[in-house]
Structure formats: structure tokens, C-alpha cells
XYZ file of C-alpha atoms in Angstrom:
696
model
C 52.692 4.181 -33.504
C 50.096 6.410 -31.807
C 46.390 5.623 -31.728
C 45.299 7.951 -34.541
C 48.034 6.664 -36.830
C 47.035 3.075 -36.023
C 43.346 3.702 -36.842
C 44.077 5.457 -40.144
C 46.540 2.760 -41.196
C 44.136 -0.069 -40.287
C 41.143 1.211 -42.260
C 43.310 2.220 -45.223
C 44.567 -1.347 -45.556
C 41.155 -3.058 -45.419
C 39.672 -4.550 -48.593
C 36.294 -3.018 -49.424
C 36.836 -0.092 -47.042
C 37.496 3.484 -48.097
C 38.724 5.958 -45.477
C 36.713 9.066 -46.364
C 37.739 11.264 -43.441
C 40.917 10.580 -41.519
C 40.707 10.075 -37.772
C 41.238 13.030 -35.488
C 41.014 13.414 -31.724
C 37.844 15.109 -30.475
C 37.333 15.233 -26.683
C 39.242 11.995 -25.976
C 37.392 10.215 -28.807
C 39.025 9.444 -32.158
C 36.539 10.226 -34.921
C 36.659 9.421 -38.632
C 34.430 8.347 -41.544
C 34.590 5.220 -43.681
C 32.768 3.741 -46.661
C 32.149 -0.017 -46.615
C 31.319 -1.878 -49.837
C 29.748 -5.358 -49.892
C 28.237 -6.930 -53.041
C 28.429 -3.566 -54.891
C 26.475 -1.835 -52.128
C 28.310 1.000 -50.362
C 27.358 2.532 -47.022
C 28.997 5.382 -45.142
C 29.594 5.315 -41.385
C 30.898 7.780 -38.903
C 33.322 5.887 -36.640
C 33.918 6.863 -33.001
C 36.655 5.100 -31.038
C 36.700 5.985 -27.300
C 39.725 6.436 -25.070
C 39.063 3.110 -23.289
C 39.499 1.191 -26.573
C 40.182 -1.784 -27.038
C 37.983 -2.392 -23.995
C 34.245 -1.820 -23.876
C 31.845 0.129 -21.712
C 28.395 -1.361 -21.095
C 29.118 -3.883 -23.825
C 30.049 -1.348 -26.511
C 33.412 -0.310 -27.911
C 33.648 1.201 -31.441
C 30.528 3.101 -32.545
C 29.390 3.023 -36.176
C 26.662 5.594 -36.886
C 24.540 6.441 -39.923
C 21.247 8.346 -39.385
C 19.724 6.802 -42.518
C 20.025 3.303 -41.032
C 18.230 4.028 -37.755
C 15.292 1.668 -37.473
C 16.965 -1.305 -39.098
C 17.384 -4.311 -36.785
C 20.071 -3.690 -34.150
C 20.643 -0.148 -35.365
C 19.587 2.641 -33.047
C 21.591 5.806 -32.750
C 24.533 3.493 -33.525
C 25.067 -0.142 -34.510
C 24.527 -2.617 -31.673
C 27.196 -5.264 -32.204
C 29.026 -7.284 -29.541
C 32.434 -8.682 -30.439
C 35.058 -10.839 -28.738
C 37.333 -9.330 -26.118
C 41.037 -8.744 -26.661
C 43.733 -6.360 -25.414
C 45.262 -6.087 -28.896
C 43.991 -2.864 -30.611
C 44.492 -4.153 -34.186
C 42.729 -7.420 -33.391
C 39.829 -5.583 -31.739
C 39.428 -3.283 -34.765
C 39.236 -6.375 -36.961
C 36.554 -7.903 -34.716
C 34.505 -4.683 -34.856
C 34.813 -4.302 -38.640
C 33.868 -7.957 -39.166
C 30.793 -7.360 -37.013
C 29.834 -4.363 -39.145
C 30.289 -6.333 -42.362
C 28.153 -9.197 -41.038
C 25.405 -6.763 -40.084
C 25.389 -5.134 -43.563
C 25.129 -8.536 -45.244
C 22.491 -10.005 -42.917
C 20.206 -7.066 -42.172
C 20.714 -4.466 -44.898
C 21.286 -6.651 -47.986
C 19.474 -9.911 -47.066
C 16.732 -8.109 -45.075
C 16.998 -10.559 -42.206
C 14.517 -10.042 -39.374
C 14.582 -11.207 -35.766
C 11.653 -12.202 -33.594
C 12.538 -9.717 -30.866
C 10.784 -6.355 -30.962
C 13.102 -3.343 -31.053
C 11.762 -0.278 -29.298
C 11.447 3.155 -30.831
C 14.284 5.643 -30.740
C 13.101 8.290 -28.275
C 14.897 11.552 -27.411
C 13.851 11.998 -23.785
C 13.419 15.673 -22.902
C 14.434 17.474 -19.751
C 11.323 18.399 -17.790
C 10.549 21.685 -16.081
C 11.580 21.862 -12.432
C 7.934 21.765 -11.381
C 7.644 18.092 -12.326
C 9.982 15.192 -11.735
C 9.367 11.932 -13.542
C 11.932 9.260 -14.205
C 9.765 6.471 -15.614
C 6.268 4.995 -15.760
C 5.988 1.257 -15.153
C 3.200 -0.801 -16.692
C 2.456 -4.458 -17.333
C 0.816 -6.552 -20.016
C -2.952 -6.686 -19.791
C -5.236 -9.470 -20.953
C -7.807 -6.829 -21.862
C -8.165 -5.520 -25.392
C -7.832 -1.823 -26.208
C -9.721 -0.640 -29.276
C -8.214 1.779 -31.765
C -8.942 5.432 -30.898
C -10.182 4.501 -27.416
C -9.214 6.882 -24.629
C -9.775 7.657 -20.965
C -8.102 8.356 -17.656
C -5.504 6.224 -15.901
C -4.430 6.072 -12.273
C -0.822 5.911 -11.073
C 1.083 5.996 -7.793
C 4.514 7.236 -6.818
C 6.877 4.777 -5.142
C 9.918 6.999 -4.668
C 12.992 7.792 -6.766
C 10.588 9.280 -9.358
C 9.225 5.825 -10.237
C 5.512 5.742 -11.083
C 3.384 2.610 -11.269
C 0.330 2.619 -13.518
C -2.414 0.992 -11.429
C -5.611 1.339 -13.404
C -7.105 2.200 -16.791
C -10.592 3.696 -16.909
C -12.102 2.326 -20.128
C -15.621 3.550 -19.401
C -17.597 1.572 -18.388
C -14.887 -1.040 -17.786
C -12.100 -0.583 -15.232
C -8.823 -2.427 -15.897
C -6.759 -2.969 -12.737
C -3.109 -3.921 -13.077
C -1.931 -6.753 -10.887
C 0.703 -5.076 -8.720
C 1.306 -5.909 -5.072
C -0.984 -4.531 -2.384
C 1.899 -2.346 -1.196
C 1.991 -0.544 -4.554
C -1.744 -0.437 -5.223
C -2.421 0.987 -1.757
C 0.060 3.840 -2.088
C -1.386 7.327 -1.648
C -2.034 9.745 -3.185
C -3.601 8.377 -6.359
C -2.682 10.491 -9.358
C -4.552 10.811 -12.644
C -3.349 10.941 -16.227
C -4.748 10.493 -19.739
C -4.417 7.623 -22.159
C -5.135 7.226 -25.852
C -4.731 3.984 -27.775
C -3.620 4.778 -31.353
C -2.835 1.146 -32.295
C 0.177 1.940 -34.547
C 3.636 3.199 -33.623
C 3.621 7.048 -33.401
C 6.610 7.466 -35.732
C 7.779 9.848 -38.443
C 9.775 7.101 -40.131
C 11.034 3.638 -39.368
C 11.552 3.320 -35.592
C 11.947 7.100 -35.185
C 9.315 8.495 -32.841
C 7.727 11.865 -33.594
C 9.261 14.764 -31.649
C 6.604 17.385 -32.498
C 2.902 17.160 -31.747
C 1.864 18.032 -35.310
C 3.890 15.015 -36.538
C 1.605 12.537 -34.776
C -1.746 14.278 -35.304
C -2.657 11.656 -37.910
C -2.748 8.991 -35.181
C -5.546 10.759 -33.247
C -9.157 10.811 -34.366
C -11.639 13.599 -33.721
C -13.023 12.145 -30.463
C -9.602 11.615 -28.869
C -8.586 15.202 -29.757
C -11.844 16.467 -28.285
C -11.177 14.446 -25.109
C -7.776 16.109 -24.645
C -9.179 19.589 -25.247
C -11.992 19.097 -22.737
C -9.494 18.061 -20.069
C -7.532 21.216 -20.813
C -10.665 23.348 -20.521
C -11.691 21.619 -17.277
C -8.349 22.457 -15.681
C -8.539 26.098 -16.816
C -11.929 26.432 -15.122
C -10.381 25.481 -11.762
C -8.908 28.075 -9.438
C -5.146 28.539 -9.441
C -4.658 26.515 -6.251
C -6.385 23.351 -7.549
C -5.302 23.657 -11.162
C -2.757 21.193 -12.506
C -0.203 22.410 -15.025
C 1.298 19.086 -16.068
C -0.491 15.895 -17.044
C 1.015 12.614 -18.251
C -0.447 11.265 -21.487
C 0.026 7.576 -22.316
C -0.025 6.717 -26.009
C -0.574 3.014 -26.609
C 0.139 0.876 -29.658
C 0.532 -2.770 -30.578
C 3.914 -4.475 -30.853
C 4.846 -8.004 -31.879
C 7.587 -9.748 -29.906
C 8.422 -13.329 -30.864
C 5.065 -13.544 -32.672
C 3.181 -12.511 -29.536
C 1.186 -9.284 -29.833
C 1.183 -7.044 -26.775
C 0.561 -3.369 -26.042
C 3.312 -0.871 -25.402
C 2.796 2.551 -23.878
C 4.813 5.719 -24.426
C 4.508 8.610 -21.969
C 4.425 12.293 -22.872
C 4.042 15.173 -20.422
C 1.399 17.740 -21.382
C 1.968 21.340 -20.280
C -1.545 22.781 -19.939
C -0.149 26.328 -19.897
C 1.472 25.674 -23.242
C -1.173 23.427 -24.776
C -0.433 21.692 -28.078
C -3.950 21.624 -29.579
C -5.605 24.566 -31.293
C -9.384 24.534 -31.712
C -11.298 26.623 -34.272
C -15.072 26.821 -34.338
C -16.503 26.814 -37.865
C -19.693 28.911 -37.675
C -20.979 27.633 -40.982
C -20.722 23.917 -40.212
C -21.017 24.553 -36.475
C -18.164 22.089 -35.944
C -15.036 22.682 -33.906
C -11.873 21.711 -35.731
C -8.811 20.601 -33.770
C -5.220 20.766 -34.979
C -1.927 19.842 -33.329
C 0.676 22.596 -33.103
C 4.342 22.522 -33.953
C 5.430 22.102 -30.332
C 7.946 19.743 -28.777
C 6.744 16.513 -27.209
C 8.193 15.939 -23.738
C 8.672 12.176 -23.932
C 9.385 10.283 -20.718
C 10.612 6.748 -20.159
C 8.189 3.822 -19.848
C 9.054 0.283 -18.795
C 7.089 -2.883 -19.400
C 7.479 -4.417 -15.944
C 5.284 -7.490 -16.500
C 5.943 -10.456 -14.225
C 7.590 -12.588 -16.928
C 9.917 -9.699 -17.799
C 10.689 -8.721 -14.204
C 11.741 -12.298 -13.386
C 12.925 -13.132 -16.894
C 16.556 -13.513 -15.808
C 15.713 -16.215 -13.320
C 12.840 -17.420 -11.144
C 11.713 -20.540 -9.368
C 9.480 -23.139 -10.998
C 5.828 -22.088 -11.178
C 4.913 -25.062 -8.993
C 6.845 -23.339 -6.206
C 6.520 -19.593 -6.886
C 2.715 -19.744 -6.999
C 2.426 -21.250 -3.518
C 1.085 -19.307 -0.554
C 4.005 -19.446 1.912
C 4.365 -18.695 5.618
C 7.703 -18.178 7.406
C 7.653 -18.537 11.184
C 10.683 -16.812 12.679
C 12.557 -14.221 10.618
C 15.938 -14.161 12.282
C 19.192 -15.268 10.662
C 17.611 -18.085 8.628
C 14.067 -16.784 8.174
C 14.949 -13.260 6.980
C 17.387 -14.577 4.352
C 14.844 -17.164 3.277
C 12.220 -14.438 2.815
C 14.462 -12.425 0.484
C 15.419 -15.541 -1.426
C 11.763 -16.461 -1.990
C 10.838 -13.016 -3.280
C 13.798 -12.802 -5.641
C 12.635 -16.165 -6.991
C 9.185 -14.853 -7.926
C 7.018 -15.850 -4.955
C 3.921 -13.620 -4.909
C 2.198 -14.555 -1.636
C 4.354 -14.503 1.486
C 3.402 -14.152 5.137
C 5.893 -13.605 7.955
C 5.604 -13.833 11.718
C 7.970 -13.160 14.624
C 7.530 -11.793 18.140
C 10.968 -10.160 18.467
C 12.387 -6.744 17.669
C 15.669 -6.141 15.849
C 18.727 -6.088 18.115
C 22.232 -4.948 17.254
C 23.454 -8.546 17.412
C 21.075 -9.530 14.586
C 22.708 -7.270 12.021
C 25.826 -9.339 11.297
C 23.864 -12.288 9.944
C 20.225 -11.306 9.362
C 18.650 -9.047 6.747
C 18.387 -5.899 8.862
C 20.179 -2.527 9.061
C 21.191 -0.066 11.785
C 18.017 1.975 11.418
C 15.968 -1.166 12.186
C 17.273 -1.564 15.753
C 14.372 -1.533 18.176
C 11.752 -2.014 15.449
C 9.662 -5.158 15.274
C 11.293 -7.595 12.873
C 8.101 -8.090 10.901
C 7.606 -4.347 10.297
C 11.185 -3.845 9.164
C 11.351 -6.886 6.912
C 7.915 -6.272 5.418
C 9.053 -2.867 4.143
C 12.307 -4.251 2.758
C 10.600 -7.131 0.984
C 7.915 -4.886 -0.509
C 10.642 -2.887 -2.262
C 12.202 -5.942 -3.953
C 9.308 -7.101 -6.124
C 6.249 -5.168 -7.337
C 4.298 -8.428 -7.355
C 4.713 -9.859 -3.867
C 2.045 -9.422 -1.217
C 3.734 -9.402 2.185
C 1.393 -10.137 5.066
C 2.129 -10.169 8.789
C 0.300 -12.384 11.283
C 0.796 -13.463 14.895
C 1.298 -17.170 15.522
C 1.255 -17.801 19.246
C 1.637 -21.167 20.966
C -1.400 -22.665 22.668
C -2.211 -25.980 24.395
C -3.315 -28.734 22.047
C -7.062 -28.811 21.302
C -7.731 -25.535 23.102
C -9.961 -23.039 21.315
C -6.954 -20.838 20.550
C -5.069 -23.852 19.193
C -7.964 -24.620 16.846
C -8.133 -20.979 15.719
C -4.426 -20.943 14.865
C -4.770 -24.228 13.011
C -7.620 -22.797 10.923
C -5.470 -19.792 10.007
C -2.455 -21.923 9.067
C -4.488 -24.331 6.942
C -4.649 -21.821 4.078
C -0.879 -21.912 3.509
C 0.610 -24.303 0.978
C 4.024 -24.323 2.675
C 5.102 -23.389 6.197
C 8.795 -22.815 6.874
C 9.438 -23.022 10.607
C 12.687 -21.096 11.154
C 11.908 -20.232 14.770
C 14.302 -22.814 16.305
C 11.552 -23.108 18.919
C 10.908 -26.741 19.863
C 7.550 -25.849 21.397
C 6.453 -24.291 18.094
C 7.539 -27.466 16.292
C 5.559 -29.595 18.747
C 2.426 -27.489 18.231
C 2.728 -27.687 14.443
C 3.170 -31.465 14.694
C -0.092 -31.720 16.624
C -1.851 -29.780 13.849
C -0.959 -32.681 11.513
C -0.064 -30.637 8.439
C 2.474 -33.334 7.477
C 4.484 -32.501 4.350
C 3.569 -28.848 4.138
C 5.727 -27.932 7.171
C 9.504 -27.634 6.676
C 11.630 -27.068 9.769
C 14.988 -25.318 9.296
C 17.631 -25.169 12.007
C 21.395 -24.939 12.262
C 23.818 -26.331 14.807
C 26.532 -24.338 16.542
C 29.392 -23.119 14.323
C 27.180 -24.045 11.334
C 28.474 -27.607 11.373
C 25.083 -28.957 10.271
C 21.965 -27.515 8.708
C 18.801 -29.525 9.344
C 15.819 -29.636 7.018
C 13.093 -31.787 8.578
C 9.664 -32.380 7.088
C 6.836 -34.887 7.357
C 5.103 -35.838 10.593
C 6.517 -35.682 14.147
C 9.136 -33.138 13.146
C 10.067 -32.207 16.719
C 10.677 -35.822 17.666
C 12.566 -36.515 14.442
C 14.747 -33.453 14.939
C 15.527 -34.532 18.489
C 16.762 -37.957 17.366
C 18.793 -36.562 14.485
C 20.520 -33.995 16.683
C 21.349 -36.733 19.225
C 23.022 -38.652 16.432
C 25.182 -35.668 15.415
C 28.335 -34.461 17.121
C 26.162 -31.813 18.737
C 27.635 -28.881 20.643
C 25.120 -26.658 22.463
C 24.942 -22.909 21.814
C 27.105 -21.038 24.303
C 27.189 -17.451 23.047
C 25.567 -14.934 25.416
C 25.110 -11.271 24.544
C 25.897 -9.037 27.509
C 24.861 -10.026 31.010
C 21.626 -10.948 32.708
C 19.027 -13.554 31.883
C 19.451 -14.344 28.192
C 19.058 -17.452 26.113
C 22.328 -18.513 24.487
C 22.413 -18.330 20.704
C 24.361 -20.339 18.174
C 27.452 -18.923 16.516
C 27.443 -18.954 12.707
C 28.366 -16.357 10.124
C 26.086 -14.894 7.473
C 28.151 -16.734 4.864
C 27.862 -20.144 6.527
C 24.144 -19.815 7.195
C 23.289 -18.777 3.667
C 25.594 -21.296 2.019
C 23.622 -24.032 3.746
C 20.251 -22.328 3.296
C 20.669 -21.811 -0.446
C 21.792 -25.403 -0.926
C 18.824 -26.667 1.073
C 16.370 -24.531 -0.911
C 17.847 -25.810 -4.157
C 16.867 -29.342 -3.103
C 13.386 -28.313 -1.947
C 12.549 -26.242 -5.035
C 13.806 -29.045 -7.278
C 11.553 -31.561 -5.505
C 8.457 -29.354 -5.633
C 9.128 -28.224 -9.212
C 9.372 -31.860 -10.308
C 6.435 -32.963 -8.127
C 8.629 -35.208 -5.971
C 7.980 -36.053 -2.339
C 9.818 -33.735 0.032
C 12.544 -35.488 1.996
C 14.224 -34.613 5.259
C 17.977 -34.137 5.054
C 20.998 -32.767 6.879
C 23.755 -30.695 5.279
C 27.129 -31.200 6.928
C 30.086 -28.828 6.771
C 33.072 -31.111 6.213
C 35.733 -28.407 6.358
C 37.660 -26.482 3.769
C 40.348 -29.026 2.992
C 37.670 -31.401 1.709
C 34.246 -30.937 0.165
C 32.621 -27.797 1.580
C 29.309 -29.427 2.302
C 27.769 -32.851 1.927
C 24.196 -33.926 2.365
C 22.598 -37.024 3.777
C 18.931 -37.722 3.275
C 16.601 -38.909 5.971
C 14.858 -41.664 4.080
C 11.393 -42.732 5.119
C 9.618 -46.046 4.666
C 5.921 -46.683 5.236
C 3.931 -49.788 6.033
C 0.536 -48.581 4.826
C -1.594 -51.419 6.160
C -0.322 -50.978 9.733
C 0.365 -47.226 9.419
C 3.927 -47.663 10.663
C 6.964 -45.603 9.613
C 10.722 -46.039 9.614
C 13.202 -43.165 9.278
C 16.870 -43.732 8.628
C 19.624 -41.566 7.197
C 21.025 -42.790 3.915
C 24.571 -42.857 5.285
C 23.578 -45.887 7.365
C 22.017 -47.562 4.348
C 25.164 -46.835 2.338
C 27.199 -48.398 5.132
C 25.051 -51.556 4.966
C 25.598 -51.737 1.204
C 29.341 -51.288 1.688
C 29.560 -54.013 4.380
C 27.542 -56.334 2.150
C 29.916 -55.884 -0.774
C 32.961 -56.260 1.464
C 31.669 -59.628 2.722
C 30.825 -60.913 -0.789
C 30.317 -63.710 -1.782
C 29.200 -64.455 1.771
C 26.337 -62.906 3.656
C 26.883 -60.104 6.137
C 24.683 -58.797 8.918
C 24.165 -57.123 12.256
C 21.584 -55.388 14.401
C 19.527 -52.201 14.107
C 19.597 -49.699 16.985
C 17.330 -46.694 17.472
C 14.207 -45.328 19.111
C 10.431 -45.496 19.004
C 8.236 -42.396 19.031
C 4.755 -41.290 17.983
C 3.136 -43.885 20.261
C 5.444 -46.584 18.872
C 4.183 -46.032 15.325
C 7.439 -44.519 14.148
C 10.986 -45.844 14.373
C 14.148 -43.833 13.938
C 17.160 -46.045 13.164
C 20.201 -44.180 14.376
C 22.855 -46.888 14.234
C 23.788 -50.336 12.981
C 26.173 -52.691 14.689
C 28.123 -55.538 13.159
C 29.301 -58.182 15.664
C 32.987 -58.977 15.907
C 32.288 -62.712 15.696
C 29.933 -64.422 13.253
C 29.546 -67.428 10.996
C 28.708 -66.681 7.385
C 28.368 -68.396 4.057
C 26.772 -67.637 0.675
C 23.326 -68.408 2.078
C 23.514 -67.870 5.816
C 24.633 -65.482 8.539
C 24.818 -66.334 12.245
C 25.976 -63.748 14.767
C 27.281 -64.318 18.303
C 25.349 -62.665 21.092
C 27.884 -61.745 23.791
C 29.511 -58.619 22.335
C 26.138 -57.484 20.946
C 24.555 -57.550 24.393
C 27.488 -55.638 25.854
C 27.260 -53.013 23.136
C 23.476 -52.631 23.539
C 23.774 -52.177 27.310
C 26.432 -49.508 26.764
C 24.317 -47.570 24.209
C 21.187 -47.895 26.373
C 23.003 -46.417 29.355
C 24.690 -43.610 27.392
C 21.352 -42.527 25.893
C 19.450 -42.638 29.179
C 17.355 -45.506 27.896
C 16.404 -43.973 24.540
C 18.415 -46.269 22.253
C 17.209 -49.847 22.119
C 17.495 -52.965 20.003
C 15.079 -52.723 17.026
C 15.837 -55.749 14.887
C 18.208 -57.387 12.430
C 19.793 -56.737 9.055
C 21.639 -59.045 6.706
C 22.536 -59.342 3.043
C 21.477 -61.675 0.225
C 24.400 -61.843 -2.232
C 23.332 -62.417 -5.844
C 19.734 -62.649 -4.732
C 16.630 -60.567 -4.025
C 15.622 -58.809 -0.827
C 12.691 -61.206 -0.292
C 12.778 -62.932 3.099
C 13.325 -66.674 3.335
C 11.728 -69.233 5.649
C 14.843 -69.066 7.810
C 14.490 -65.265 7.979
C 10.848 -65.566 9.009
C 11.581 -68.124 11.726
C 14.363 -65.935 13.104
C 11.895 -63.041 13.530
C 9.415 -65.363 15.267
C 12.106 -66.483 17.720
C 13.086 -62.880 18.497
C 9.465 -61.844 19.032
C 8.763 -64.633 21.550
C 12.098 -64.331 23.376
C 11.387 -62.682 26.743
C 15.015 -61.620 27.069
C 14.842 -59.524 23.887
C 11.653 -57.640 24.850
C 10.864 -56.681 21.244
C 7.492 -58.046 20.186
C 7.617 -56.491 16.703
C 11.210 -56.766 15.474
C 12.359 -55.082 12.265
C 14.100 -57.019 9.510
C 16.177 -55.299 6.814
C 17.439 -57.368 3.875
C 19.918 -56.059 1.324
C 19.520 -58.046 -1.875
C 22.291 -57.195 -4.309
C 24.240 -58.252 -7.369
C 26.798 -56.647 -9.648
C 23.982 -54.860 -11.506
C 21.616 -53.660 -8.786
C 21.036 -53.248 -5.084
C 17.698 -53.329 -3.267
C 16.968 -52.785 0.429
C 13.666 -53.917 1.944
C 12.338 -53.395 5.471
C 9.881 -55.787 7.150
C 8.142 -55.756 10.528
C 6.936 -58.862 12.351
C 3.386 -58.416 13.647
C 0.343 -60.643 14.006
C 2.501 -63.678 13.085
C 3.314 -62.132 9.688
C 6.108 -60.133 8.075
C 4.772 -56.900 6.586
C 6.816 -55.161 3.903
C 7.562 -51.410 3.971
C 7.643 -49.190 0.898
C 9.947 -46.206 0.489
C 7.895 -43.055 0.980
């Protein structure tokens, strides 16, 4: 059975459907006419079935048209109905017909209305060659426009025949639209006319007027006079300075989801073929204005308001409204910048001292024509063309000795930023930022060779923290050199690997900021493709507020302690804590725990033997060039709390006074657990007391 035969047979067999005109093939499209009857109401539809049927194109497949229904909900030049997909032609026809029937019942018979505003049906006209306009972009304004108000507006051209409306002159008030500086500073500034008519300029329901005389009733005497005077002003100019074409914006109110906003339509006025006739009445000494029966050259307008532009997805307001600085816009920083802008960030500053090299292109956001150009100049232009709302600024952030005048000047500049992403992979930059004491507003991103780990470090003493974390990892130094000569080696990692880690990291950060949670340091590890692609361990921090002391430890170690505790149940388990001091001994990084091979344990006690512990500590101390030292003890409290006992306290006293141990302020970690919960508590012995830490 061929297609035409199938279509005729299908509609002939349908209850409540009368095939008025049989289907025939017209330019690859099968066309026929049907009558559909529901509840004694009959409607006729022209049916067009394209050659790609039963598949769709841009969401549409079969077209049902009826000029008398244009303006009803979901009915433009044809019915807008989306049906289920199938490769079976008969089944698809049934889906389409069922959609038509549902629409007739809901919107034609029951007069159902939706909250969404449906725009006017506009036949856009081809413009003369002398003018090229594709669309005018505007945004919602908080300002009110009064009926029959009029004036001039300012617009700029951004390329590809896209025009941004920058300003409305509402004499004496000026309304500026909130585009980015890049758009608002574009030259030249062009002028057009606007008139606010308040109501839709239509000839009937949702059908816009196509002739000027059809919308004359929407213009009052003053607005007509305004248009005529502009025409006369242009005619008075010499040929060289005279404009032939002017855009006219016609504004009216619309209601979308019960929110009233203003929509603008754009028409192009040809001043050599003007549409208003003026007659001077000598008796009344009044000039009468009338619109002529001339075509309106409508052009496309787009409401490009922020909430519409990012309506398909943006970051939480708590993040997107922050003033952000990125230091270093190489492989990580350039991708981060694009990610931030596509998420709705409106204030972004970038800084980098390098120019684009050919080696950057495989994994950073640059192109061939950028080679040799400063990274900031290239990326600034790219970013400005992504969002009409983002202000991209470029600054220089140089490194200076701590407390020098230049150091203080840089610190003053950086204070204004809410978040600073340090993607420079420059340890000296990290050290300088640490000395500026910005704490949780600095986030340091870096990646290890072959993209095995992605580090996100925040808080205080980032450089020191990063150093200890990297030492703990199976770190392989960067070995890739480009060409010959004196070059720094760079890490090897593909665009895919870098951005997989970066996007995952940003997901965690945006979630924390959006939910007003404290930012945490963490490391993302690539575990290979036969297992989980990437796993994350947090760098947990604990603070003793009274003494201003901090402990950092990755949660994998804490999980290990919990696991060892459960394995030893119902008896206690324990071991020692190994790590490093930094920040003038105010901060501890616990990099390892060690459980002795020999111990005595019961439900309420744990006693370790010293010999193998001392051997292990000497080995770690030597391997780390003296960085890793004994920090203190950990043990579990099965079926109990993490509060220390008298025995625990006395043990810490003995360690503190033991000259062989050389740790005057030992750390104690107790894991109190039961079948229902698990609680870890850190303590430090100082001033003959045990001070408790709180998780930060």
C-alpha cells in the first residue's frame, strides 16, 4: 500500500472524521482535507503530511491548518501538537489525530486557557538591500510606559544583524537597559523611534496588522505628529546625512503566567515611502494625520531578559551574583571562565601574564587565530560573545614581597572580589594569597600529571595544605617539554579529563555556596575505566576555637578508622596519628594512621606495643626528610560515646611529659560508635587540659 492510499484509507475509517478532499502528492507533501466532529461541533482542517513522515522535523510532523482558528491557544499558522514517536505510519497518524481531537475538546469547545502568553502571528517581510536587520533584542524594564507615550531609543549592532536596544528616551527620563559593558559600549550608537500603544496591534485575535491603516486606531494625535515631525526633519537634511530607513518599536502589555510585562514589535519605516498623510484644515487650522494603505515591514524582536536567557539552566543566585576573579586562564582557568558565564555569572575578572601558544589549543578555550595574542584579550572577547549580561574585566595580579607597598595595593584590589579561583598552578601566587588572609574566598584548583587527581583546596594556608596533600598522593612530576631550550615542564592531561574533573568539582562548590554550606577542600581521583570513573575524598577540617588550632585530615583516613573500629568490635581498636605541623604549629595535617601489629585490647581498653611503632615512625621520618612526625593517638569506644575517660586523659599527660616522645601537645582522636551512630572527636592536650575540636 503506497503512502497516499494509506492516508486516504486511514481517515476514511475514523469515527467522527469525514474525508472531504482525498490526499494527493504536492511537492513531496501529501495534502488533503478532513472534517472532524466532536460533540456536534464540526471543524475543517487542511492536512499536510511531509515526506519524512512518520518522523518529525523540529518537533512537528503532520500539519493541521485552519485560518479561522489562528489565535486560539497553540494554534498559529498550524496546530502546535507534540505526539509520541513511532516508526509505524498508521500508529503515528492515530497519535496525531488523537492530539487534534484533544485540542478541539480542550481549547475550542471547553475554552481552556493556559498561563503562557502566545505571541502574535507576524509575517516578516523581506527588507530592501539598503538595510539588513535580523532581530532587535530587548529586556524587561522595571519602568512603566504610559499609553500613547513616545520618544527615541538607542540601539547598537553586535554583528550577524543582531541589534541590542540600549536605551529609551522618555523625556525627561532616560531608561537604560542592563546589558553588559561590552554591548553598551559598542559604537556607533543608532537611533530609532518608539511608541507605546498599550494593546496588541492586531486586526483580529493574535493576527498582527499588515497594513499601516489597520493599526491607525492604536496611535493618538500626538504620536502621529511625532512620527511626521521626524519624517520632516530627515527631509530637511542634505542627501548625504539623510536616513531613509528608521526602526519603529511598538510596545504593548502582555500577561505571562499572571505577570504583566511589555513586549515590543519592530517595524521598519521607509522615509521615502512614508505611511502617514497630513492634511492642513484651513478652517480649523488643525493638521489631520491619516495612515495609508501601505505594507508594514515587520522585523523580529526577542525578549532577551536575564531570566529568559538563562531560563534553561543557571547556577543558584547565591553563586551567580558573586563578583569572581580567575587567576590563570590556561587549561583549567579558561574552561572555568566559560562554565561560569554559561551559568549566569555577571561579574567576572580574569588575569594571566601569558600569550596563547599552539600547545594551549588542544585543551584550553582558544583557537588558531589566537596564537600570539595575550590570553586575557582573546578570552575576554570570546566570553563577551556568550552572554549579553556578563561584564568581563582584565587586571594584572603580580607577585610582591609580603607587606611591601605593592603587596598591600594588590590586596586592596583583591578584597572587592567575593570569590577568587587560583588556577595559576603557581605556588608563589598561592603563598602570596595565603599571606593576604582571605581564607574561604580563595579556591585553588590544580591537576596532577595524567589527570590522576584534581585538587580543590580552600581555607587558610592553601599552599602548605596543597604541599602536604600532594606528598600523600602517588605524585608523578610533570615531564612534558615543548620543543627545546629553557622551558618549564607541563603536565599531560586531555581536554576531556581536565573538564570532567573541573565540572565535577564545580558541582560540589556551587552546591555548597547555593545551600550556604562551608566550602570544603577535596581531591577528585581518577580510578580508571574498569571501575568508577572518579571518586572524591574530602579534606575535613576541625577547629579548636579557644586555642585557634586547626586539624586537617582526608575523610578516607577517618573512614579507615571507622572500619578498623568495627572490625575489632566488641573490643577497642587503636593506633597512632602521623602527619605534619605548619602555620607556626597552629595547624596539623594528618596524613596517615598506623595500627601496631601487636596490642592488647578488650571492651574497655586498648594497649599498644611500642617497638614496631618506633621502627615505623623512624622509617616515615627518614623517607619524608623529617616532615612526617608522631602527632598523637587514636582509639575506639565500642557502644559508647567519644568522650575521653580518665585513663585517656592520663595517657595524654604521660605522652606530653615523656622526653623520648618530644610531643608536648599530643592529639587524641576517639571514635565512639554503636550500631546506630558513629562519632569522631579530636582533642589536644595543652595547659594540663584536653581541649575539644569542632568540625569546621
